[in-house]
Each structure stands twice: as C-alpha cells, then as structure tokens.
XYZ file of N, CA and C in Angstrom:
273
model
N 13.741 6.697 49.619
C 14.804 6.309 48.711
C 15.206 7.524 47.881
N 16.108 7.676 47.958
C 17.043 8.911 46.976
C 17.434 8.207 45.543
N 16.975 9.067 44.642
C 17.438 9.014 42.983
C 18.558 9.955 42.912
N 18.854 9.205 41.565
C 20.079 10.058 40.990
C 19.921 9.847 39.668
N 21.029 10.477 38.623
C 20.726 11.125 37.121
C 22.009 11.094 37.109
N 22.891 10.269 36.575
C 24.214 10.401 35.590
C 24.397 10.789 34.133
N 25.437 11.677 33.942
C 25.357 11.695 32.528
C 26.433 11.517 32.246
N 26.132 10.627 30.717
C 26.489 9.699 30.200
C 27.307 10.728 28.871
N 27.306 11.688 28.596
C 27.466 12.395 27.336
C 27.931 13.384 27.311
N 28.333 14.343 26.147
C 29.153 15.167 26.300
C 29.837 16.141 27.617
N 30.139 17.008 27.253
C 31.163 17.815 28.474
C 31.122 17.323 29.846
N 30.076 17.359 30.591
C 29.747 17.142 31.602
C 29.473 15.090 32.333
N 30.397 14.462 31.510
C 30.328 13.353 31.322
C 30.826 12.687 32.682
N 29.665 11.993 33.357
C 30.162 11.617 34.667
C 29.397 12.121 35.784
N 28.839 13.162 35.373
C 28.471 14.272 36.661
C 27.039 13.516 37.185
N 27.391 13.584 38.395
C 25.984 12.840 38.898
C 24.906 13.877 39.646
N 23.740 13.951 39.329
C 22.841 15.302 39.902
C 21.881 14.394 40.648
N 21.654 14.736 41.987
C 20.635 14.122 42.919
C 19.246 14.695 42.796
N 18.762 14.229 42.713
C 16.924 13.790 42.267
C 16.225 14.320 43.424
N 15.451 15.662 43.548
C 14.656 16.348 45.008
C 13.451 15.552 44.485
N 13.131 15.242 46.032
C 11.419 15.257 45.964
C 10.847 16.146 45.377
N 9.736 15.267 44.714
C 8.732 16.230 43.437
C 9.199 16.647 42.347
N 9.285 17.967 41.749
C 9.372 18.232 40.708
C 10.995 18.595 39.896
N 11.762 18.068 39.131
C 13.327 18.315 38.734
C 13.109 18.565 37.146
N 13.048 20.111 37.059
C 13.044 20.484 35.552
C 14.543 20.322 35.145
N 13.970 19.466 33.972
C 15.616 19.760 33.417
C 15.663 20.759 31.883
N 16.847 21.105 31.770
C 16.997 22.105 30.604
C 17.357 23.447 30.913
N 17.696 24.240 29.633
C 18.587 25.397 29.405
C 17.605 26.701 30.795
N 16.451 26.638 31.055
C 15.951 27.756 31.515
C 16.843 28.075 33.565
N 17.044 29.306 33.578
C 17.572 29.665 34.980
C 17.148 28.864 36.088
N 15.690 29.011 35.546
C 14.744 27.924 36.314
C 14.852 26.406 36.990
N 15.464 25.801 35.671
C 15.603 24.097 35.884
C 16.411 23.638 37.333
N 15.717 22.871 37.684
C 16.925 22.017 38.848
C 18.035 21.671 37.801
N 18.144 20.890 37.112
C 18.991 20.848 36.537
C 19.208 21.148 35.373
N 20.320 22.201 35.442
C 20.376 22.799 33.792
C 21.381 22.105 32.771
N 20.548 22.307 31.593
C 21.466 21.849 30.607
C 21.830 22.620 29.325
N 22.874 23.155 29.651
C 23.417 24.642 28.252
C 23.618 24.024 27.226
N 22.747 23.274 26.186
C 23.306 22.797 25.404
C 22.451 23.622 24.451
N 22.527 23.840 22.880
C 21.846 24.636 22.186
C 20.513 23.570 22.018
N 20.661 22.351 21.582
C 19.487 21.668 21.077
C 18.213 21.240 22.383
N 18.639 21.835 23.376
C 18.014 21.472 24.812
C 16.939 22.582 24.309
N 15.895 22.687 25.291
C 15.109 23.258 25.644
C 14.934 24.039 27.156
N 14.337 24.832 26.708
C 14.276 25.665 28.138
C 13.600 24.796 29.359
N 12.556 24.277 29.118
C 11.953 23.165 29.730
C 11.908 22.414 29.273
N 12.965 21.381 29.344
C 13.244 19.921 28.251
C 11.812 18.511 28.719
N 12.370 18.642 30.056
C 11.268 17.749 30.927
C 11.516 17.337 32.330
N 10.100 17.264 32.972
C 10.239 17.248 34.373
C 10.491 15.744 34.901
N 11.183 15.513 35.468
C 11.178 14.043 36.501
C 10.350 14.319 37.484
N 9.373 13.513 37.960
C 8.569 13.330 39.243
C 9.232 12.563 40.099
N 9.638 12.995 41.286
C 10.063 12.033 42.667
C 9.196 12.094 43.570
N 8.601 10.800 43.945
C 8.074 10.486 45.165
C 8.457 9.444 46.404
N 9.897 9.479 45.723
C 10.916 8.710 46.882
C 10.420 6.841 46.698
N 9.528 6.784 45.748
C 9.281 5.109 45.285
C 9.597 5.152 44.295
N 9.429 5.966 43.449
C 9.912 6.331 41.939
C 9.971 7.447 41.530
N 9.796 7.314 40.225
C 10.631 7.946 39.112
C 9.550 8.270 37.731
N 8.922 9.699 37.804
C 8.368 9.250 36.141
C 8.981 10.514 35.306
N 9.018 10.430 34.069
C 9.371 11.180 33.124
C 8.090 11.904 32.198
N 8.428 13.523 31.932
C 7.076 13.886 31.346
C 8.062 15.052 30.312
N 7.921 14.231 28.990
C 8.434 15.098 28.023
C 7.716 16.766 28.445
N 9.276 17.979 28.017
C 7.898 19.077 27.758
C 8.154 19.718 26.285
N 9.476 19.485 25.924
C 9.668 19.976 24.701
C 9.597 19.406 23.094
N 9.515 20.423 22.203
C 9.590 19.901 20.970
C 10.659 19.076 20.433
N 11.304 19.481 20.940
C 12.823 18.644 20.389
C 12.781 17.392 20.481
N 11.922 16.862 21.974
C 11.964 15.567 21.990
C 13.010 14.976 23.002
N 12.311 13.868 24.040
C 13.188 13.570 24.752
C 12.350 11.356 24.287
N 14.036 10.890 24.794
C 13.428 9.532 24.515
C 13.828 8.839 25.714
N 13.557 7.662 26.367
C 13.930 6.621 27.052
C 14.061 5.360 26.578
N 15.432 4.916 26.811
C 16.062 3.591 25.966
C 15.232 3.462 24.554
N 15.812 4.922 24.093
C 15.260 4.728 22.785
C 14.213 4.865 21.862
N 13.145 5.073 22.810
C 11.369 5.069 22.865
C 11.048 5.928 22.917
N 10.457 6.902 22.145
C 9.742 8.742 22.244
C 9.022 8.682 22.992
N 9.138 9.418 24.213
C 8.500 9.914 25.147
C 6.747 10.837 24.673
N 5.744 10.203 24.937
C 4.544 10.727 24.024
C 3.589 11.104 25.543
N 3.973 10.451 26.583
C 2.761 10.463 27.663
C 4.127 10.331 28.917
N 3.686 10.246 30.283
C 4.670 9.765 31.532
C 4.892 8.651 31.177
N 6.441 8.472 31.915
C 6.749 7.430 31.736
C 7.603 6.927 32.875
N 7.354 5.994 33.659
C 7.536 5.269 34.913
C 9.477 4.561 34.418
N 9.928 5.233 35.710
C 11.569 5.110 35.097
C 11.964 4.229 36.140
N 12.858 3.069 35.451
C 13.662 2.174 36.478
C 15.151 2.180 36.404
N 15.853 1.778 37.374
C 17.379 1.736 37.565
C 17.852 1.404 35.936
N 19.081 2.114 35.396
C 19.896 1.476 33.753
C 19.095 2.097 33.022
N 17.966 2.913 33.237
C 17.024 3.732 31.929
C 18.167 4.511 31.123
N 17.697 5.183 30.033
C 18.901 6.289 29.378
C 18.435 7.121 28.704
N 17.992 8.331 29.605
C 17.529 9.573 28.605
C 18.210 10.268 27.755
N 17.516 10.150 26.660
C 18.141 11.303 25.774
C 17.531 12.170 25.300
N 17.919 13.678 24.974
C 17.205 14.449 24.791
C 17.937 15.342 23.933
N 17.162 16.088 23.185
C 17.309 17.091 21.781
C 17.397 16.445 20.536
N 18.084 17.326 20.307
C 18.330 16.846 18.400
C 18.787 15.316 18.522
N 19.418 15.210 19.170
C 20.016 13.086 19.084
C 18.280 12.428 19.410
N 17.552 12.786 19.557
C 15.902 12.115 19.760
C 15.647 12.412 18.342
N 15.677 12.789 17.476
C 14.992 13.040 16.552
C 15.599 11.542 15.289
C-alpha cells in the first residue's frame, strides 16, 4: 500500500508528496525527502516510518511537531484524516 502527505497550509497548499518505503525526513535540511523551507521548521523536523501497512511518526525537533493536535512525545502510529503540524504553530 502506498502513502501520501498533503499539505494543508501555507504556500505550497495542495501539494501532495508520496511516502517511500522506510525512512521520509521531513524539514529544512538538503537531506530531507521532503523539504520544508519554512524558518520555524527544523532541519530534521521528523521522520515518517513506511512499511507499506503503515505509518508512524517520530518527532525530532525542538520546535515541536503535533498530530490532531496532540504533542508528539514518543512514535506515533498514523491513520488516514491525521493532521500534522509542525513548528512554531505546535507550540
């Protein structure tokens, strides 16, 4: 099963990024599968795990990332309609 990642929020509003098996850093670094130039991002914001059954989320930065709302403190097992947010709007 193939994932996907819409975003919901500024500039890039709409853009849909497909989900690789295993590891999808997201955030500002060259590095990330998917980058995000935003100032309040992080270089390594946080990784998604794909194992083609799911989906988990593993905060890496200070800034803070949340799901529907909920601070991300440990993994967190992601289902279809989740809504990450991340940086300064987590705080």
């Amino acid at each position: 099963m193939s994932y996907q990642l819409k975003n919901i929020s500024d500039k890039d509003f709409g853009t849909i990024y497909e989900l690789q098996s295993g590891k999808n850093l997201l955030g500002r670094s060259r590095s990330a599968t998917i980058r995000i130039l935003l100032d309040d991002i992080s270089g390594k914001q946080c990784i998604l795990h794909s194992n083609g059954l799911q989906v988990k989320l593993e905060n890496l930065s200070r800034f803070g990332t949340r799901v529907n709302n909920s601070k991300v403190t440990e993994s967190v097992d992601l289902v279809e309609g989740d809504i990450i947010t991340l940086g300064a709007k987590c705080k």
